[in-house]
XYZ file of N, CA and C in Angstrom:
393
model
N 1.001 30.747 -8.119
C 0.582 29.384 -8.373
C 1.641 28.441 -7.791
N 1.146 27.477 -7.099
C 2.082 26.436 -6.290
C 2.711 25.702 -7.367
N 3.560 24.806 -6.698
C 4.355 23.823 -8.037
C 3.788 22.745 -8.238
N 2.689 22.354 -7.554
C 1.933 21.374 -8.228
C 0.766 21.974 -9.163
N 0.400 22.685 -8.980
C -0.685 23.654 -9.917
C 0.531 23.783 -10.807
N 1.502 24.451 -11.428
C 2.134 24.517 -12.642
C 2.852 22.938 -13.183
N 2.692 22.107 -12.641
C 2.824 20.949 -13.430
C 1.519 20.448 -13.739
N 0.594 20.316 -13.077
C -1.132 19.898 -13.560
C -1.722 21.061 -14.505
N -1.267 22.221 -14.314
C -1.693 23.345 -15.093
C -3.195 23.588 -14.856
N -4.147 23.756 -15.883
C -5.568 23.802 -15.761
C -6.616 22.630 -15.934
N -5.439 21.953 -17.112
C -6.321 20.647 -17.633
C -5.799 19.594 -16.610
N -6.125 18.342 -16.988
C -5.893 17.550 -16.494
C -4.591 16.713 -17.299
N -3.963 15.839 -16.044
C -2.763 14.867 -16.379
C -2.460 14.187 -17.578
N -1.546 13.975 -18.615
C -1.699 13.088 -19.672
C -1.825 12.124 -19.368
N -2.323 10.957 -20.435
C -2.313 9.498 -20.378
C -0.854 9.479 -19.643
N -0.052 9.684 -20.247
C 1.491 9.033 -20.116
C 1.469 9.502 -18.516
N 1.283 10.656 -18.323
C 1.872 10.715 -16.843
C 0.917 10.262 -15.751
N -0.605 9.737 -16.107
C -1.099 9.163 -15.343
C -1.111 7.753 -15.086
N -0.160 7.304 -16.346
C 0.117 5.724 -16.540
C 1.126 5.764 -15.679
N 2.358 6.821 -15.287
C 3.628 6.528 -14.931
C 3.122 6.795 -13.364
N 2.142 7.344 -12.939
C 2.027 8.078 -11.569
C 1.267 6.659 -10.862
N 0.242 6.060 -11.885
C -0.767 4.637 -11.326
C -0.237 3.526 -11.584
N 0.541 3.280 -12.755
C 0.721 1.490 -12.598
C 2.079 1.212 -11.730
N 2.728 1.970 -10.972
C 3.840 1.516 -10.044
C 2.466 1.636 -8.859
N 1.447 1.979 -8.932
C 0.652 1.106 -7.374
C -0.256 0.161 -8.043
N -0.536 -0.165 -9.450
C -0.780 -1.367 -9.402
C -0.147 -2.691 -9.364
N 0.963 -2.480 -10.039
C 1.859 -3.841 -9.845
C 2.215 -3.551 -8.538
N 2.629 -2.864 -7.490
C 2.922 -3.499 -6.135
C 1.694 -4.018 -5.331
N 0.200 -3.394 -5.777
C -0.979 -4.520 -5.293
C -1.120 -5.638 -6.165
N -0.258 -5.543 -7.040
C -0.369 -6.833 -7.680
C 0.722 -8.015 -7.140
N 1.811 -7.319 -6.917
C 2.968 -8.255 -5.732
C 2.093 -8.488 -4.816
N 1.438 -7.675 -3.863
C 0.489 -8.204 -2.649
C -0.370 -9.202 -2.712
N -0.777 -9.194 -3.617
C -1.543 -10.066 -3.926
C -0.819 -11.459 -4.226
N 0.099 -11.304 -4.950
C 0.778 -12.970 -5.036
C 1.243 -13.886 -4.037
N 2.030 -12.267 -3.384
C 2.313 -12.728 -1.844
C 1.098 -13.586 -0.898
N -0.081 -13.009 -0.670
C -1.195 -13.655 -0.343
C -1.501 -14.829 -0.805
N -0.726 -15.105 -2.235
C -1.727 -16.231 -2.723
C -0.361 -17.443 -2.853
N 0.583 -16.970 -2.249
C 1.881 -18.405 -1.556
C 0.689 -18.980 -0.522
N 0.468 -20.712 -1.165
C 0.442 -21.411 0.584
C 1.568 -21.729 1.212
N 1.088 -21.398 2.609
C 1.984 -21.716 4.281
C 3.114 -20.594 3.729
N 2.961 -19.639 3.317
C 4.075 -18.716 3.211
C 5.098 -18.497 4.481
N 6.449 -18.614 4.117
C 7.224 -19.378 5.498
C 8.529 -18.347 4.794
N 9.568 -17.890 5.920
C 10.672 -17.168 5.295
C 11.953 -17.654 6.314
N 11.312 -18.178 7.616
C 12.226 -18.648 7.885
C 12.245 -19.777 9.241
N 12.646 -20.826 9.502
C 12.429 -21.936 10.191
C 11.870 -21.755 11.162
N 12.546 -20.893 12.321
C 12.167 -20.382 13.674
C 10.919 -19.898 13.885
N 10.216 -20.061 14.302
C 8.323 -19.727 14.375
C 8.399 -18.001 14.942
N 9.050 -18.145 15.869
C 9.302 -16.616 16.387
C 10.225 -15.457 15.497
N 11.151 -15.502 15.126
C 11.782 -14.951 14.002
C 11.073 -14.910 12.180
N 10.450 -15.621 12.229
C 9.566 -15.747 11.118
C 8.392 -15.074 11.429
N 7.346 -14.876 12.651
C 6.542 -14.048 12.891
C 7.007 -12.702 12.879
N 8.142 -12.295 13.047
C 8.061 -11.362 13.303
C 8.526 -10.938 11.902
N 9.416 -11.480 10.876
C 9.792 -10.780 9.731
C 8.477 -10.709 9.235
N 7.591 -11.844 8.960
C 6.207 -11.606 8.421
C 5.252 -10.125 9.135
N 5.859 -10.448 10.168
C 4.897 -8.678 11.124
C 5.483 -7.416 10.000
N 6.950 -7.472 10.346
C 7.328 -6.796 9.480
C 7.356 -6.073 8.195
N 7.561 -7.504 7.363
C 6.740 -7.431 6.119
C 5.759 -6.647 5.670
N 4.213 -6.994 6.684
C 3.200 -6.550 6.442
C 3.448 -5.076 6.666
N 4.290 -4.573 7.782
C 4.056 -2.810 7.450
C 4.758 -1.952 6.692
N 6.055 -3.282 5.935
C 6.985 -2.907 4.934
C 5.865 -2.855 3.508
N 5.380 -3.767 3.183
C 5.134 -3.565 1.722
C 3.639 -2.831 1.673
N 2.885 -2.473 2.861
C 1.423 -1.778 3.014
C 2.194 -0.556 3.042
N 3.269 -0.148 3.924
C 3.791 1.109 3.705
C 4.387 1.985 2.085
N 4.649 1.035 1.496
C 5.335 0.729 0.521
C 3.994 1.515 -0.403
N 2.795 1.008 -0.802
C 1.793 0.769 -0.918
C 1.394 2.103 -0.874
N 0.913 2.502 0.427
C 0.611 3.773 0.830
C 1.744 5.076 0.222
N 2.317 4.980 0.134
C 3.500 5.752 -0.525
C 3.145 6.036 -1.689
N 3.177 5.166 -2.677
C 2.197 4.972 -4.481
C 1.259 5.750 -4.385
N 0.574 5.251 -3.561
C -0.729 6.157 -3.958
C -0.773 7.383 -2.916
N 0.052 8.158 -2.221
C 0.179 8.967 -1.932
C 1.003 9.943 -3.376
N 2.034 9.311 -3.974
C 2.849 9.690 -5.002
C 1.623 9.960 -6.649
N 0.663 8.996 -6.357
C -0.174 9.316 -7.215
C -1.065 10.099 -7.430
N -1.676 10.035 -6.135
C -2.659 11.304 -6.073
C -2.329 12.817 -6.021
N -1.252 12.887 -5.452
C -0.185 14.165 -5.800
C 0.232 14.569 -7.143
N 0.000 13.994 -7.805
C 0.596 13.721 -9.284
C -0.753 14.156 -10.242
N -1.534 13.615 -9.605
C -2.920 13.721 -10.349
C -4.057 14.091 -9.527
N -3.816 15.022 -8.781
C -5.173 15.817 -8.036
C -4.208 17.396 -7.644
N -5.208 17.839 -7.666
C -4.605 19.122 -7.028
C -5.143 19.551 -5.196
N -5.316 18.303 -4.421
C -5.691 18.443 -3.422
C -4.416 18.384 -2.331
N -4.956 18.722 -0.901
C -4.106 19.349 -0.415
C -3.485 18.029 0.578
N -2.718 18.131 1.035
C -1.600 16.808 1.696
C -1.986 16.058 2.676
N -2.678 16.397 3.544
C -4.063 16.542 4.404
C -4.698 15.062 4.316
N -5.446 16.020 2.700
C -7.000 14.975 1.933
C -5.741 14.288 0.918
N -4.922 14.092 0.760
C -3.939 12.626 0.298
C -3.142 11.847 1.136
N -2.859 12.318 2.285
C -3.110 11.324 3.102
C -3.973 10.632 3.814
N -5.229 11.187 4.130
C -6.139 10.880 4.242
C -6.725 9.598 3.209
N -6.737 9.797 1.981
C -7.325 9.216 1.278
C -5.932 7.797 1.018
N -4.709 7.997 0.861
C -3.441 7.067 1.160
C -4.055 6.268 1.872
N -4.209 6.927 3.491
C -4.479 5.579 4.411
C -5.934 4.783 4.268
N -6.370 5.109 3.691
C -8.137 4.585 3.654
C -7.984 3.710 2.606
N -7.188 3.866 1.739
C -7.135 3.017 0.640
C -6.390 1.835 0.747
N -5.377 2.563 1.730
C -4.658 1.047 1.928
C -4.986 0.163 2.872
N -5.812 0.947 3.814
C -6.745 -0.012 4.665
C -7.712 -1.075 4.248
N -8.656 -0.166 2.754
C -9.464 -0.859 1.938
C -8.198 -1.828 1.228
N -7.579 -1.674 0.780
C -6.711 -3.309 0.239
C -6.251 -4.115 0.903
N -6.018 -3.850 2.207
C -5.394 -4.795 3.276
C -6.681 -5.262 3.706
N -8.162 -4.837 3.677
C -8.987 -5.635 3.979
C -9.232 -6.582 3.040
N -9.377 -6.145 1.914
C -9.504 -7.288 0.919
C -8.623 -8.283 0.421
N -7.065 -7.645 1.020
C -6.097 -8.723 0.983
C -6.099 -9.958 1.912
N -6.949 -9.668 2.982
C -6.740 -10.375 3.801
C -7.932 -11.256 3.749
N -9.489 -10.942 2.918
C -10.243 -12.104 2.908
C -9.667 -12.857 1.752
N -9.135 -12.132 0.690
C -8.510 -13.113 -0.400
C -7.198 -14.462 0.225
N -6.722 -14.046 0.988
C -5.858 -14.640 1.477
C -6.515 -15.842 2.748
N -7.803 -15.641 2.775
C -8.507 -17.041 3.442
C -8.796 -18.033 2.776
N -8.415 -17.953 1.004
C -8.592 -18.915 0.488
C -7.904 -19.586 0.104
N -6.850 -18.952 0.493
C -5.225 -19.933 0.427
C -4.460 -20.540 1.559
N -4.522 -22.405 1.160
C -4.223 -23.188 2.215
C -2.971 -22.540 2.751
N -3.190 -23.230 3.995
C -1.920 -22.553 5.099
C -2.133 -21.406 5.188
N -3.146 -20.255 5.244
C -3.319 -19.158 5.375
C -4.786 -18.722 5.738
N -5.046 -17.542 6.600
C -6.446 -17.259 6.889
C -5.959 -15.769 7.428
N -7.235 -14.996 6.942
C -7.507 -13.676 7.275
C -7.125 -13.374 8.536
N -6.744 -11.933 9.228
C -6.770 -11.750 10.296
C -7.058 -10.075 10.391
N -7.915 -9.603 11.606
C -8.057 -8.090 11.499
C -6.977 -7.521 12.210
N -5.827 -8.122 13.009
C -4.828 -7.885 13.444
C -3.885 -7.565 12.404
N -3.927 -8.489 11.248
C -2.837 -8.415 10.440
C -3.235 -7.367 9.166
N -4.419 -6.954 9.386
C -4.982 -5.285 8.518
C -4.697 -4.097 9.255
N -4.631 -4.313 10.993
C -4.330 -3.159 11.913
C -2.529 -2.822 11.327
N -1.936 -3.987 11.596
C -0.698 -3.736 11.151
C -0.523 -3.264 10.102
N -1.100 -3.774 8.691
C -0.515 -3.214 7.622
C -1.107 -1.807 7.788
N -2.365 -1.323 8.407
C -2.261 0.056 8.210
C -1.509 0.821 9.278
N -0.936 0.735 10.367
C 0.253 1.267 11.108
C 1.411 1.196 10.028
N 1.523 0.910 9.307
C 2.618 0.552 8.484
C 2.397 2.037 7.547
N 1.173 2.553 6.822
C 0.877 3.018 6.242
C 1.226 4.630 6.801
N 0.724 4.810 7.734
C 0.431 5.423 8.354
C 1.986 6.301 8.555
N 2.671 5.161 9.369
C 4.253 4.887 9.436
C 4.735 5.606 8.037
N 4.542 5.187 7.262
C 5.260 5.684 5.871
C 4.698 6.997 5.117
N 3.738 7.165 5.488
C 2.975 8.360 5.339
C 3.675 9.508 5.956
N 3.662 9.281 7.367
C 4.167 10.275 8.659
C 5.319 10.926 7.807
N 6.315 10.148 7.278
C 7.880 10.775 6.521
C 7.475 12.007 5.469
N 6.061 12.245 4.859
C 6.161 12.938 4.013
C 7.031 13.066 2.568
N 6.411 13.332 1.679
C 7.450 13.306 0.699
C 7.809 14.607 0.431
């Protein structure tokens, strides 16, 4: 029996360890989300140096993101690394899409499918390291 099969055992995960494995990826989609909901979100004067920490950003905290719920589903599935990353990047694709129409409703800000390509290269990116 592998070492994730002897920590999941037969049954399934406790409350406690499925609380400790899921709410560190909900409060960081919950940071994402706030982040989205700054108007004219600005970090630093220079238009070019500020695009790019914001580029940044986006594949820092989607990576970030993807990680959680890579850490979670490992925690609480007994599937293979494969079908959790798989399912990592799809998910964080699905929140970066919806981060990004939520974020058309905040002045100084509008959706972009460029800025969902990035956050999932980001994902992807952080995925690749394996845990």
């Amino acid at each position: 029996m592998d070492e994730r099969r002897q920590h999941l055992g037969s049954s399934h995960p406790s409350p406690l360890t499925l609380l400790s494995l899921w709410l560190p990826v909900i409060l960081w989609a919950g940071f994402i989300f706030y982040l989205s909901s700054v108007p004219h979100l600005r970090f630093l004067d220079n238009n070019l140096w500020d695009f790019v920490v914001r580029k940044i950003g986006h594949m820092g905290v989607f990576g970030i993101l993807a990680r959680l719920l890579a850490r979670a589903l490992m925690g609480s599935t007994l599937w293979p690394w494969k079908r959790i990353f798989a399912a990592s990047l799809l998910l964080t694709c699905l929140y970066a899409s919806t981060d990004e129409y939520h974020q058309s409703f905040t002045p100084g800000r509008h959706a972009s499918a460029v800025d969902v390509a990035i956050d999932t290269a980001g994902a992807w990116l952080a995925l690749g390291l394996r845990p």
